[in-house]
GROMACS .gro file of C-alpha atoms in nm:
model
  508
    1UNK     CA    1  12.784   1.306   7.167
    2UNK     CA    2  12.921   1.344   6.819
    3UNK     CA    3  13.208   1.122   6.716
    4UNK     CA    4  13.489   1.204   6.475
    5UNK     CA    5  13.422   1.097   6.122
    6UNK     CA    6  13.614   0.777   6.035
    7UNK     CA    7  13.872   0.762   5.762
    8UNK     CA    8  13.710   0.575   5.474
    9UNK     CA    9  14.030   0.507   5.284
   10UNK     CA   10  14.183   0.160   5.288
   11UNK     CA   11  14.544   0.163   5.173
   12UNK     CA   12  14.656  -0.136   4.972
   13UNK     CA   13  14.980  -0.194   5.163
   14UNK     CA   14  14.922  -0.023   5.501
   15UNK     CA   15  14.706  -0.146   5.789
   16UNK     CA   16  14.421   0.084   5.885
   17UNK     CA   17  14.343   0.108   6.257
   18UNK     CA   18  13.980   0.024   6.325
   19UNK     CA   19  14.013  -0.008   6.707
   20UNK     CA   20  14.240   0.132   6.974
   21UNK     CA   21  14.222  -0.185   7.181
   22UNK     CA   22  14.577  -0.326   7.187
   23UNK     CA   23  14.446  -0.673   7.275
   24UNK     CA   24  14.305  -0.703   6.921
   25UNK     CA   25  14.632  -0.625   6.744
   26UNK     CA   26  14.706  -0.984   6.651
   27UNK     CA   27  14.359  -1.045   6.509
   28UNK     CA   28  14.375  -0.714   6.327
   29UNK     CA   29  14.708  -0.791   6.160
   30UNK     CA   30  14.597  -1.146   6.076
   31UNK     CA   31  14.277  -1.013   5.922
   32UNK     CA   32  14.457  -0.772   5.694
   33UNK     CA   33  14.721  -1.028   5.597
   34UNK     CA   34  14.437  -1.256   5.490
   35UNK     CA   35  14.267  -0.975   5.297
   36UNK     CA   36  14.592  -0.902   5.112
   37UNK     CA   37  14.620  -1.269   5.018
   38UNK     CA   38  14.274  -1.223   4.863
   39UNK     CA   39  14.402  -0.918   4.674
   40UNK     CA   40  14.687  -1.131   4.537
   41UNK     CA   41  14.447  -1.413   4.447
   42UNK     CA   42  14.227  -1.169   4.254
   43UNK     CA   43  14.531  -1.029   4.076
   44UNK     CA   44  14.650  -1.376   3.972
   45UNK     CA   45  14.302  -1.467   3.851
   46UNK     CA   46  14.315  -1.173   3.613
   47UNK     CA   47  14.672  -1.246   3.507
   48UNK     CA   48  14.567  -1.604   3.425
   49UNK     CA   49  14.310  -1.465   3.183
   50UNK     CA   50  14.536  -1.215   3.005
   51UNK     CA   51  14.889  -1.355   3.022
   52UNK     CA   52  14.832  -1.555   2.700
   53UNK     CA   53  14.575  -1.326   2.540
   54UNK     CA   54  14.810  -1.160   2.289
   55UNK     CA   55  14.974  -1.490   2.188
   56UNK     CA   56  14.655  -1.697   2.182
   57UNK     CA   57  14.574  -1.626   1.817
   58UNK     CA   58  14.923  -1.701   1.677
   59UNK     CA   59  14.948  -2.009   1.904
   60UNK     CA   60  14.622  -2.139   1.757
   61UNK     CA   61  14.745  -2.070   1.404
   62UNK     CA   62  15.076  -2.243   1.464
   63UNK     CA   63  14.937  -2.555   1.630
   64UNK     CA   64  14.627  -2.609   1.414
   65UNK     CA   65  14.595  -2.497   1.052
   66UNK     CA   66  14.216  -2.532   1.056
   67UNK     CA   67  14.175  -2.248   1.307
   68UNK     CA   68  13.994  -1.932   1.200
   69UNK     CA   69  13.916  -1.602   1.373
   70UNK     CA   70  13.568  -1.720   1.472
   71UNK     CA   71  13.715  -2.006   1.673
   72UNK     CA   72  13.941  -1.758   1.849
   73UNK     CA   73  13.631  -1.596   2.000
   74UNK     CA   74  13.524  -1.929   2.151
   75UNK     CA   75  13.871  -1.993   2.293
   76UNK     CA   76  13.882  -1.650   2.459
   77UNK     CA   77  13.526  -1.698   2.587
   78UNK     CA   78  13.609  -2.046   2.721
   79UNK     CA   79  13.777  -1.893   3.028
   80UNK     CA   80  13.465  -1.702   3.124
   81UNK     CA   81  13.237  -2.000   3.058
   82UNK     CA   82  13.442  -2.207   3.301
   83UNK     CA   83  13.439  -1.926   3.557
   84UNK     CA   84  13.064  -1.876   3.526
   85UNK     CA   85  13.001  -2.248   3.591
   86UNK     CA   86  13.246  -2.273   3.881
   87UNK     CA   87  13.160  -1.952   4.070
   88UNK     CA   88  12.835  -2.076   4.231
   89UNK     CA   89  12.996  -2.415   4.311
   90UNK     CA   90  13.290  -2.263   4.495
   91UNK     CA   91  13.062  -2.002   4.651
   92UNK     CA   92  12.833  -2.272   4.794
   93UNK     CA   93  13.137  -2.469   4.915
   94UNK     CA   94  13.279  -2.164   5.095
   95UNK     CA   95  12.950  -2.115   5.282
   96UNK     CA   96  12.977  -2.460   5.442
   97UNK     CA   97  13.350  -2.519   5.481
   98UNK     CA   98  13.661  -2.309   5.554
   99UNK     CA   99  13.740  -2.094   5.254
  100UNK     CA  100  14.091  -2.236   5.238
  101UNK     CA  101  13.948  -2.558   5.092
  102UNK     CA  102  13.775  -2.417   4.781
  103UNK     CA  103  14.060  -2.172   4.729
  104UNK     CA  104  14.332  -2.440   4.729
  105UNK     CA  105  14.119  -2.668   4.511
  106UNK     CA  106  14.040  -2.395   4.256
  107UNK     CA  107  14.398  -2.269   4.234
  108UNK     CA  108  14.523  -2.628   4.189
  109UNK     CA  109  14.282  -2.674   3.897
  110UNK     CA  110  14.408  -2.348   3.750
  111UNK     CA  111  14.770  -2.461   3.788
  112UNK     CA  112  14.706  -2.797   3.619
  113UNK     CA  113  14.509  -2.631   3.337
  114UNK     CA  114  14.797  -2.397   3.255
  115UNK     CA  115  15.030  -2.696   3.227
  116UNK     CA  116  14.771  -2.862   2.999
  117UNK     CA  117  14.773  -2.545   2.782
  118UNK     CA  118  15.153  -2.562   2.752
  119UNK     CA  119  15.128  -2.920   2.622
  120UNK     CA  120  14.833  -2.856   2.387
  121UNK     CA  121  15.064  -2.861   2.082
  122UNK     CA  122  15.172  -3.221   2.153
  123UNK     CA  123  14.874  -3.427   2.023
  124UNK     CA  124  14.880  -3.506   1.652
  125UNK     CA  125  14.523  -3.384   1.589
  126UNK     CA  126  14.254  -3.157   1.734
  127UNK     CA  127  14.510  -2.926   1.890
  128UNK     CA  128  14.274  -2.629   1.886
  129UNK     CA  129  14.021  -2.823   2.094
  130UNK     CA  130  14.289  -2.905   2.350
  131UNK     CA  131  14.367  -2.534   2.375
  132UNK     CA  132  13.994  -2.466   2.411
  133UNK     CA  133  13.951  -2.719   2.692
  134UNK     CA  134  14.260  -2.598   2.876
  135UNK     CA  135  14.117  -2.245   2.880
  136UNK     CA  136  13.784  -2.380   3.011
  137UNK     CA  137  13.968  -2.539   3.306
  138UNK     CA  138  14.176  -2.225   3.366
  139UNK     CA  139  13.848  -2.034   3.390
  140UNK     CA  140  13.696  -2.302   3.613
  141UNK     CA  141  13.983  -2.254   3.854
  142UNK     CA  142  13.923  -1.878   3.845
  143UNK     CA  143  13.573  -1.939   3.980
  144UNK     CA  144  13.721  -1.859   4.321
  145UNK     CA  145  13.659  -1.489   4.249
  146UNK     CA  146  13.319  -1.517   4.421
  147UNK     CA  147  13.490  -1.669   4.728
  148UNK     CA  148  13.742  -1.386   4.732
  149UNK     CA  149  13.479  -1.112   4.709
  150UNK     CA  150  13.257  -1.262   4.976
  151UNK     CA  151  13.556  -1.310   5.207
  152UNK     CA  152  13.662  -0.945   5.177
  153UNK     CA  153  13.302  -0.827   5.223
  154UNK     CA  154  13.271  -1.032   5.542
  155UNK     CA  155  13.615  -0.947   5.681
  156UNK     CA  156  13.581  -0.568   5.660
  157UNK     CA  157  13.374  -0.317   5.853
  158UNK     CA  158  13.146  -0.076   5.670
  159UNK     CA  159  13.408   0.197   5.694
  160UNK     CA  160  13.676  -0.034   5.553
  161UNK     CA  161  13.469  -0.211   5.292
  162UNK     CA  162  13.455   0.057   5.023
  163UNK     CA  163  13.831   0.102   5.025
  164UNK     CA  164  13.890  -0.273   5.034
  165UNK     CA  165  13.658  -0.330   4.738
  166UNK     CA  166  13.828  -0.048   4.547
  167UNK     CA  167  14.170  -0.200   4.618
  168UNK     CA  168  14.050  -0.544   4.510
  169UNK     CA  169  13.905  -0.415   4.184
  170UNK     CA  170  14.228  -0.225   4.126
  171UNK     CA  171  14.424  -0.549   4.168
  172UNK     CA  172  14.189  -0.723   3.926
  173UNK     CA  173  14.213  -0.446   3.666
  174UNK     CA  174  14.590  -0.433   3.707
  175UNK     CA  175  14.611  -0.807   3.645
  176UNK     CA  176  14.402  -0.773   3.329
  177UNK     CA  177  14.642  -0.513   3.193
  178UNK     CA  178  14.980  -0.639   3.319
  179UNK     CA  179  14.928  -1.000   3.203
  180UNK     CA  180  15.011  -0.914   2.840
  181UNK     CA  181  15.317  -0.723   2.964
  182UNK     CA  182  15.457  -1.046   3.103
  183UNK     CA  183  15.379  -1.212   2.769
  184UNK     CA  184  15.575  -0.939   2.592
  185UNK     CA  185  15.876  -0.995   2.816
  186UNK     CA  186  15.869  -1.366   2.730
  187UNK     CA  187  15.823  -1.311   2.355
  188UNK     CA  188  16.200  -1.283   2.313
  189UNK     CA  189  16.221  -1.660   2.360
  190UNK     CA  190  16.079  -1.686   2.007
  191UNK     CA  191  15.853  -1.937   1.836
  192UNK     CA  192  16.105  -2.222   1.844
  193UNK     CA  193  16.249  -2.164   2.190
  194UNK     CA  194  16.409  -2.456   2.376
  195UNK     CA  195  16.292  -2.817   2.393
  196UNK     CA  196  16.319  -3.014   2.716
  197UNK     CA  197  16.326  -3.367   2.577
  198UNK     CA  198  16.304  -3.546   2.912
  199UNK     CA  199  15.954  -3.404   2.970
  200UNK     CA  200  15.862  -3.352   2.600
  201UNK     CA  201  15.805  -2.981   2.658
  202UNK     CA  202  15.878  -2.687   2.428
  203UNK     CA  203  15.960  -2.365   2.609
  204UNK     CA  204  15.869  -2.092   2.363
  205UNK     CA  205  15.685  -1.761   2.353
  206UNK     CA  206  15.348  -1.943   2.360
  207UNK     CA  207  15.398  -2.202   2.635
  208UNK     CA  208  15.623  -2.016   2.880
  209UNK     CA  209  15.358  -1.760   2.986
  210UNK     CA  210  15.120  -2.042   3.082
  211UNK     CA  211  15.394  -2.214   3.281
  212UNK     CA  212  15.471  -1.885   3.455
  213UNK     CA  213  15.102  -1.861   3.549
  214UNK     CA  214  15.132  -2.213   3.694
  215UNK     CA  215  15.427  -2.100   3.909
  216UNK     CA  216  15.221  -1.803   4.030
  217UNK     CA  217  14.945  -2.048   4.120
  218UNK     CA  218  15.186  -2.253   4.330
  219UNK     CA  219  15.293  -1.938   4.517
  220UNK     CA  220  14.926  -1.849   4.567
  221UNK     CA  221  14.852  -2.192   4.719
  222UNK     CA  222  15.140  -2.152   4.966
  223UNK     CA  223  15.016  -1.807   5.069
  224UNK     CA  224  14.662  -1.936   5.121
  225UNK     CA  225  14.780  -2.232   5.330
  226UNK     CA  226  15.029  -2.035   5.540
  227UNK     CA  227  14.866  -1.692   5.585
  228UNK     CA  228  14.491  -1.718   5.529
  229UNK     CA  229  14.275  -1.729   5.842
  230UNK     CA  230  13.897  -1.715   5.875
  231UNK     CA  231  13.779  -1.369   5.981
  232UNK     CA  232  13.433  -1.217   5.993
  233UNK     CA  233  13.360  -0.880   6.150
  234UNK     CA  234  13.041  -0.685   6.203
  235UNK     CA  235  12.979  -0.340   6.056
  236UNK     CA  236  13.182  -0.180   6.337
  237UNK     CA  237  13.482  -0.408   6.291
  238UNK     CA  238  13.418  -0.641   6.587
  239UNK     CA  239  13.495  -1.009   6.534
  240UNK     CA  240  13.195  -1.241   6.511
  241UNK     CA  241  13.139  -1.603   6.405
  242UNK     CA  242  13.286  -1.682   6.064
  243UNK     CA  243  13.029  -1.626   5.792
  244UNK     CA  244  13.112  -1.948   5.610
  245UNK     CA  245  12.953  -2.149   5.891
  246UNK     CA  246  12.633  -1.946   5.892
  247UNK     CA  247  12.427  -1.913   5.577
  248UNK     CA  248  12.338  -1.561   5.475
  249UNK     CA  249  11.968  -1.632   5.521
  250UNK     CA  250  12.028  -1.708   5.892
  251UNK     CA  251  12.253  -1.415   5.973
  252UNK     CA  252  12.091  -1.185   6.229
  253UNK     CA  253  11.984  -0.874   6.044
  254UNK     CA  254  12.014  -0.550   6.234
  255UNK     CA  255  11.756  -0.279   6.222
  256UNK     CA  256  11.964  -0.097   5.962
  257UNK     CA  257  11.968  -0.389   5.718
  258UNK     CA  258  11.590  -0.431   5.734
  259UNK     CA  259  11.574  -0.118   5.521
  260UNK     CA  260  11.549  -0.225   5.160
  261UNK     CA  261  11.823  -0.213   4.900
  262UNK     CA  262  11.737  -0.022   4.582
  263UNK     CA  263  11.701  -0.312   4.340
  264UNK     CA  264  11.682  -0.076   4.041
  265UNK     CA  265  12.023   0.063   4.137
  266UNK     CA  266  12.156  -0.293   4.182
  267UNK     CA  267  12.028  -0.399   3.840
  268UNK     CA  268  12.163  -0.084   3.676
  269UNK     CA  269  12.505  -0.141   3.834
  270UNK     CA  270  12.512  -0.498   3.705
  271UNK     CA  271  12.421  -0.386   3.353
  272UNK     CA  272  12.688  -0.115   3.356
  273UNK     CA  273  12.946  -0.362   3.484
  274UNK     CA  274  12.845  -0.609   3.213
  275UNK     CA  275  12.902  -0.346   2.944
  276UNK     CA  276  13.236  -0.239   3.091
  277UNK     CA  277  13.366  -0.597   3.100
  278UNK     CA  278  13.211  -0.673   2.760
  279UNK     CA  279  13.393  -0.392   2.581
  280UNK     CA  280  13.725  -0.464   2.752
  281UNK     CA  281  13.700  -0.833   2.658
  282UNK     CA  282  13.637  -0.718   2.301
  283UNK     CA  283  13.939  -0.489   2.319
  284UNK     CA  284  14.170  -0.767   2.438
  285UNK     CA  285  14.037  -1.016   2.182
  286UNK     CA  286  14.055  -0.790   1.878
  287UNK     CA  287  14.393  -0.625   1.939
  288UNK     CA  288  14.615  -0.900   1.798
  289UNK     CA  289  14.409  -0.995   1.486
  290UNK     CA  290  14.346  -0.625   1.409
  291UNK     CA  291  14.714  -0.534   1.423
  292UNK     CA  292  14.813  -0.832   1.209
  293UNK     CA  293  14.549  -0.744   0.947
  294UNK     CA  294  14.605  -0.369   0.941
  295UNK     CA  295  14.985  -0.346   0.976
  296UNK     CA  296  15.092  -0.682   0.826
  297UNK     CA  297  15.269  -0.779   1.148
  298UNK     CA  298  15.398  -1.133   1.182
  299UNK     CA  299  15.290  -1.350   1.474
  300UNK     CA  300  15.605  -1.269   1.671
  301UNK     CA  301  15.574  -0.897   1.599
  302UNK     CA  302  15.208  -0.891   1.700
  303UNK     CA  303  15.280  -1.063   2.032
  304UNK     CA  304  15.577  -0.837   2.107
  305UNK     CA  305  15.431  -0.502   1.997
  306UNK     CA  306  15.089  -0.557   2.154
  307UNK     CA  307  15.251  -0.678   2.472
  308UNK     CA  308  15.462  -0.360   2.487
  309UNK     CA  309  15.154  -0.146   2.421
  310UNK     CA  310  14.957  -0.313   2.698
  311UNK     CA  311  15.258  -0.290   2.929
  312UNK     CA  312  15.263   0.087   2.877
  313UNK     CA  313  14.888   0.095   2.939
  314UNK     CA  314  14.955  -0.096   3.263
  315UNK     CA  315  15.186   0.178   3.388
  316UNK     CA  316  14.930   0.441   3.288
  317UNK     CA  317  14.661   0.248   3.473
  318UNK     CA  318  14.860   0.269   3.797
  319UNK     CA  319  14.845   0.648   3.768
  320UNK     CA  320  14.476   0.622   3.685
  321UNK     CA  321  14.410   0.424   4.005
  322UNK     CA  322  14.577   0.693   4.211
  323UNK     CA  323  14.395   0.971   4.029
  324UNK     CA  324  14.058   0.795   4.051
  325UNK     CA  325  14.068   0.769   4.430
  326UNK     CA  326  14.146   1.140   4.462
  327UNK     CA  327  13.888   1.237   4.199
  328UNK     CA  328  13.619   1.023   4.362
  329UNK     CA  329  13.676   1.192   4.698
  330UNK     CA  330  13.655   1.535   4.537
  331UNK     CA  331  13.379   1.487   4.278
  332UNK     CA  332  13.206   1.161   4.374
  333UNK     CA  333  13.190   0.810   4.227
  334UNK     CA  334  12.923   0.873   3.964
  335UNK     CA  335  13.098   1.160   3.779
  336UNK     CA  336  13.422   0.959   3.761
  337UNK     CA  337  13.233   0.658   3.621
  338UNK     CA  338  13.060   0.880   3.364
  339UNK     CA  339  13.388   1.038   3.253
  340UNK     CA  340  13.545   0.692   3.223
  341UNK     CA  341  13.267   0.576   2.989
  342UNK     CA  342  13.304   0.890   2.776
  343UNK     CA  343  13.679   0.825   2.744
  344UNK     CA  344  13.614   0.464   2.636
  345UNK     CA  345  13.362   0.587   2.379
  346UNK     CA  346  13.622   0.824   2.234
  347UNK     CA  347  13.875   0.539   2.217
  348UNK     CA  348  13.653   0.314   2.006
  349UNK     CA  349  13.527   0.605   1.795
  350UNK     CA  350  13.887   0.685   1.699
  351UNK     CA  351  13.930   0.327   1.573
  352UNK     CA  352  13.668   0.373   1.298
  353UNK     CA  353  13.841   0.329   0.958
  354UNK     CA  354  13.863   0.631   0.729
  355UNK     CA  355  14.072   0.757   0.435
  356UNK     CA  356  14.182   0.614   0.101
  357UNK     CA  357  14.457   0.376   0.210
  358UNK     CA  358  14.380   0.005   0.229
  359UNK     CA  359  14.551  -0.279   0.414
  360UNK     CA  360  14.796  -0.514   0.249
  361UNK     CA  361  14.611  -0.822   0.121
  362UNK     CA  362  14.745  -1.159   0.234
  363UNK     CA  363  14.805  -1.431  -0.028
  364UNK     CA  364  14.785  -1.179  -0.311
  365UNK     CA  365  15.071  -1.006  -0.491
  366UNK     CA  366  14.936  -0.659  -0.418
  367UNK     CA  367  15.157  -0.368  -0.325
  368UNK     CA  368  14.984  -0.080  -0.147
  369UNK     CA  369  15.263   0.169  -0.204
  370UNK     CA  370  15.106   0.460  -0.020
  371UNK     CA  371  15.045   0.249   0.290
  372UNK     CA  372  15.397   0.106   0.286
  373UNK     CA  373  15.547   0.452   0.236
  374UNK     CA  374  15.373   0.586   0.544
  375UNK     CA  375  15.473   0.294   0.768
  376UNK     CA  376  15.782   0.129   0.617
  377UNK     CA  377  15.897  -0.021   0.948
  378UNK     CA  378  15.566  -0.188   1.023
  379UNK     CA  379  15.509  -0.365   0.690
  380UNK     CA  380  15.766  -0.638   0.626
  381UNK     CA  381  15.914  -0.691   0.286
  382UNK     CA  382  15.750  -0.964   0.077
  383UNK     CA  383  16.050  -1.197   0.100
  384UNK     CA  384  16.152  -1.120   0.461
  385UNK     CA  385  15.964  -1.419   0.603
  386UNK     CA  386  15.793  -1.735   0.486
  387UNK     CA  387  15.496  -1.645   0.704
  388UNK     CA  388  15.219  -1.474   0.502
  389UNK     CA  389  15.120  -1.138   0.644
  390UNK     CA  390  14.844  -0.886   0.587
  391UNK     CA  391  14.467  -0.896   0.572
  392UNK     CA  392  14.345  -1.244   0.459
  393UNK     CA  393  14.169  -1.245   0.122
  394UNK     CA  394  13.899  -1.465   0.277
  395UNK     CA  395  13.785  -1.161   0.474
  396UNK     CA  396  13.615  -0.980   0.186
  397UNK     CA  397  13.597  -0.649   0.374
  398UNK     CA  398  13.977  -0.624   0.344
  399UNK     CA  399  13.931  -0.522  -0.019
  400UNK     CA  400  13.710  -0.219   0.044
  401UNK     CA  401  13.758  -0.112   0.408
  402UNK     CA  402  14.022   0.160   0.466
  403UNK     CA  403  14.319   0.068   0.679
  404UNK     CA  404  14.338   0.188   1.039
  405UNK     CA  405  14.638   0.414   1.084
  406UNK     CA  406  14.899   0.331   1.346
  407UNK     CA  407  14.830   0.664   1.520
  408UNK     CA  408  14.462   0.570   1.551
  409UNK     CA  409  14.559   0.236   1.702
  410UNK     CA  410  14.795   0.386   1.961
  411UNK     CA  411  14.553   0.666   2.054
  412UNK     CA  412  14.263   0.425   2.099
  413UNK     CA  413  14.476   0.190   2.311
  414UNK     CA  414  14.570   0.478   2.539
  415UNK     CA  415  14.215   0.608   2.582
  416UNK     CA  416  14.064   0.265   2.645
  417UNK     CA  417  14.348   0.191   2.886
  418UNK     CA  418  14.264   0.506   3.081
  419UNK     CA  419  13.886   0.466   3.075
  420UNK     CA  420  13.865   0.097   3.165
  421UNK     CA  421  14.043   0.099   3.504
  422UNK     CA  422  13.850   0.409   3.609
  423UNK     CA  423  13.518   0.243   3.522
  424UNK     CA  424  13.620  -0.088   3.678
  425UNK     CA  425  13.716   0.061   4.015
  426UNK     CA  426  13.416   0.294   4.030
  427UNK     CA  427  13.164   0.024   3.936
  428UNK     CA  428  13.280  -0.200   4.225
  429UNK     CA  429  13.300   0.089   4.471
  430UNK     CA  430  12.958   0.224   4.381
  431UNK     CA  431  12.806  -0.124   4.394
  432UNK     CA  432  12.941  -0.193   4.743
  433UNK     CA  433  12.800   0.141   4.866
  434UNK     CA  434  12.457   0.072   4.717
  435UNK     CA  435  12.439  -0.264   4.899
  436UNK     CA  436  12.514  -0.114   5.239
  437UNK     CA  437  12.561  -0.326   5.555
  438UNK     CA  438  12.379  -0.637   5.425
  439UNK     CA  439  12.610  -0.940   5.369
  440UNK     CA  440  12.719  -0.906   5.008
  441UNK     CA  441  12.802  -1.264   4.906
  442UNK     CA  442  12.489  -1.326   4.697
  443UNK     CA  443  12.501  -0.984   4.533
  444UNK     CA  444  12.871  -1.016   4.457
  445UNK     CA  445  12.788  -1.352   4.300
  446UNK     CA  446  12.549  -1.175   4.066
  447UNK     CA  447  12.819  -0.926   3.976
  448UNK     CA  448  13.067  -1.208   3.911
  449UNK     CA  449  12.814  -1.382   3.685
  450UNK     CA  450  12.754  -1.054   3.503
  451UNK     CA  451  13.126  -1.007   3.438
  452UNK     CA  452  13.175  -1.370   3.333
  453UNK     CA  453  12.882  -1.348   3.095
  454UNK     CA  454  13.031  -1.035   2.941
  455UNK     CA  455  13.371  -1.197   2.895
  456UNK     CA  456  13.196  -1.499   2.739
  457UNK     CA  457  12.982  -1.309   2.490
  458UNK     CA  458  13.227  -1.030   2.409
  459UNK     CA  459  13.498  -1.238   2.235
  460UNK     CA  460  13.241  -1.449   2.046
  461UNK     CA  461  13.057  -1.137   1.932
  462UNK     CA  462  13.363  -0.949   1.815
  463UNK     CA  463  13.530  -1.245   1.643
  464UNK     CA  464  13.221  -1.314   1.430
  465UNK     CA  465  13.137  -0.953   1.354
  466UNK     CA  466  13.499  -0.863   1.281
  467UNK     CA  467  13.558  -1.168   1.060
  468UNK     CA  468  13.246  -1.119   0.847
  469UNK     CA  469  13.182  -0.742   0.857
  470UNK     CA  470  13.515  -0.584   0.944
  471UNK     CA  471  13.632  -0.312   1.184
  472UNK     CA  472  13.388  -0.043   1.068
  473UNK     CA  473  13.079  -0.239   1.176
  474UNK     CA  474  13.257  -0.379   1.483
  475UNK     CA  475  13.360  -0.045   1.631
  476UNK     CA  476  13.037   0.127   1.530
  477UNK     CA  477  12.837  -0.132   1.727
  478UNK     CA  478  13.068  -0.098   2.026
  479UNK     CA  479  13.031   0.280   2.020
  480UNK     CA  480  12.655   0.229   2.025
  481UNK     CA  481  12.684   0.002   2.332
  482UNK     CA  482  12.900   0.251   2.521
  483UNK     CA  483  12.661   0.532   2.430
  484UNK     CA  484  12.376   0.321   2.566
  485UNK     CA  485  12.570   0.272   2.891
  486UNK     CA  486  12.620   0.648   2.921
  487UNK     CA  487  12.247   0.710   2.869
  488UNK     CA  488  12.160   0.441   3.125
  489UNK     CA  489  12.397   0.592   3.382
  490UNK     CA  490  12.253   0.941   3.332
  491UNK     CA  491  11.893   0.817   3.353
  492UNK     CA  492  11.960   0.629   3.681
  493UNK     CA  493  12.204   0.887   3.815
  494UNK     CA  494  11.995   0.991   4.117
  495UNK     CA  495  11.938   0.631   4.228
  496UNK     CA  496  12.304   0.525   4.222
  497UNK     CA  497  12.378   0.647   4.574
  498UNK     CA  498  12.509   0.487   4.892
  499UNK     CA  499  12.270   0.289   5.112
  500UNK     CA  500  12.318   0.526   5.407
  501UNK     CA  501  12.259   0.831   5.188
  502UNK     CA  502  11.940   0.681   5.046
  503UNK     CA  503  11.800   0.624   5.396
  504UNK     CA  504  11.898   0.968   5.521
  505UNK     CA  505  12.162   0.868   5.775
  506UNK     CA  506  12.440   1.045   5.584
  507UNK     CA  507  12.418   1.359   5.371
  508UNK     CA  508  12.602   1.313   5.041
   0.00000   0.00000   0.00000
């Protein structure tokens, strides 16, 4: 007898009925409360990465005069290095103990590391290394991402899992984009801010975002302790023994899971995800130094304006998430992913420098009249601040590389902000479909490592290439990477299909 086709959508804020048995209502509600705590944990993990991203460069400059743009790349990458080291540790822990334990431990480390970041200005020397180490520990605390993904994979049925993974990736992408918006809101405190003498703490535009992230971490710990319960369901949504007490190698594999997973599709998905995270890490790292070099913005202006830009992108991304779910149902996951990559390519292509106008040179008494005439509000007067502004003379490309126009900058920000969330959501969704009913903890660990590696290498790559070769080489290389991702997606297009479709149980 044929059965009605289940609803595959999983709303972010509304419970989806998976059984009509009223006796399971309490377990059902508890399960989805716990899953939503995981959504919030994923969101805060992303916010912890981005909430200081626009102020990181000026904070380094203010606290340590020996800092250069190359060191910025290592500081941005430090988060991902810590996450890459911690992910397998917390993942192993969660397989042998209740997940509440590694989650509370990791969030506590994250909380303490953000407080350490806020006090990094206090030592008399080596301040930049204190900032570096604090970001390593913030990333180490964010290693709970693997725990979160494996929990959601084990607590959802097959029909729920795709929607749940899409919602989780949406929360992660939203955190990446909205973190700088919170930084922008706090930039009005200014560089000097207020000093709390009794705890030797300066509350300014650099330290307050980190302290806010610590407060979020405290809220997250309370939610985990109060609301999180262990849940593991089979592919039909029936409760079974919690997966963290049974290793994945010993889980009974049904006849369906004996069928092999397409490892080529898995590898391709990991490569595509690596590139997507790589280019977005580059985008976040380069935005502040690029705007300060091209438009002669001060540190405060760069933090404020870039925060406002990314806040606007955050609102756009919410619309993108809604549109992506509808588009994926109508056209499929692969076309949406392909379109997202094309949009990102266009965004970086627009950033290529062109024209005859050159940026203002820092430390030199050079007046680029044509550039100032076109953007009088963005280039401060020479005597308006003691802070030197413009493109540093040490970067030799400043003398011969055309300036990027403000319209190019805004257009590229918008396109990348549209393309990234679409690619992020679709890469997770497609990956979960390719894996099928097999427990996904190990595979999600691979994906986490892939993303952490991308966020480690991306900032280091762009800071060195940008510092020594300039924006023309930087954005040309990125365009080449995105083009390679598009070619890879097209070449593996027919293999990137759902597990059930591949084995003929469902017609796509």
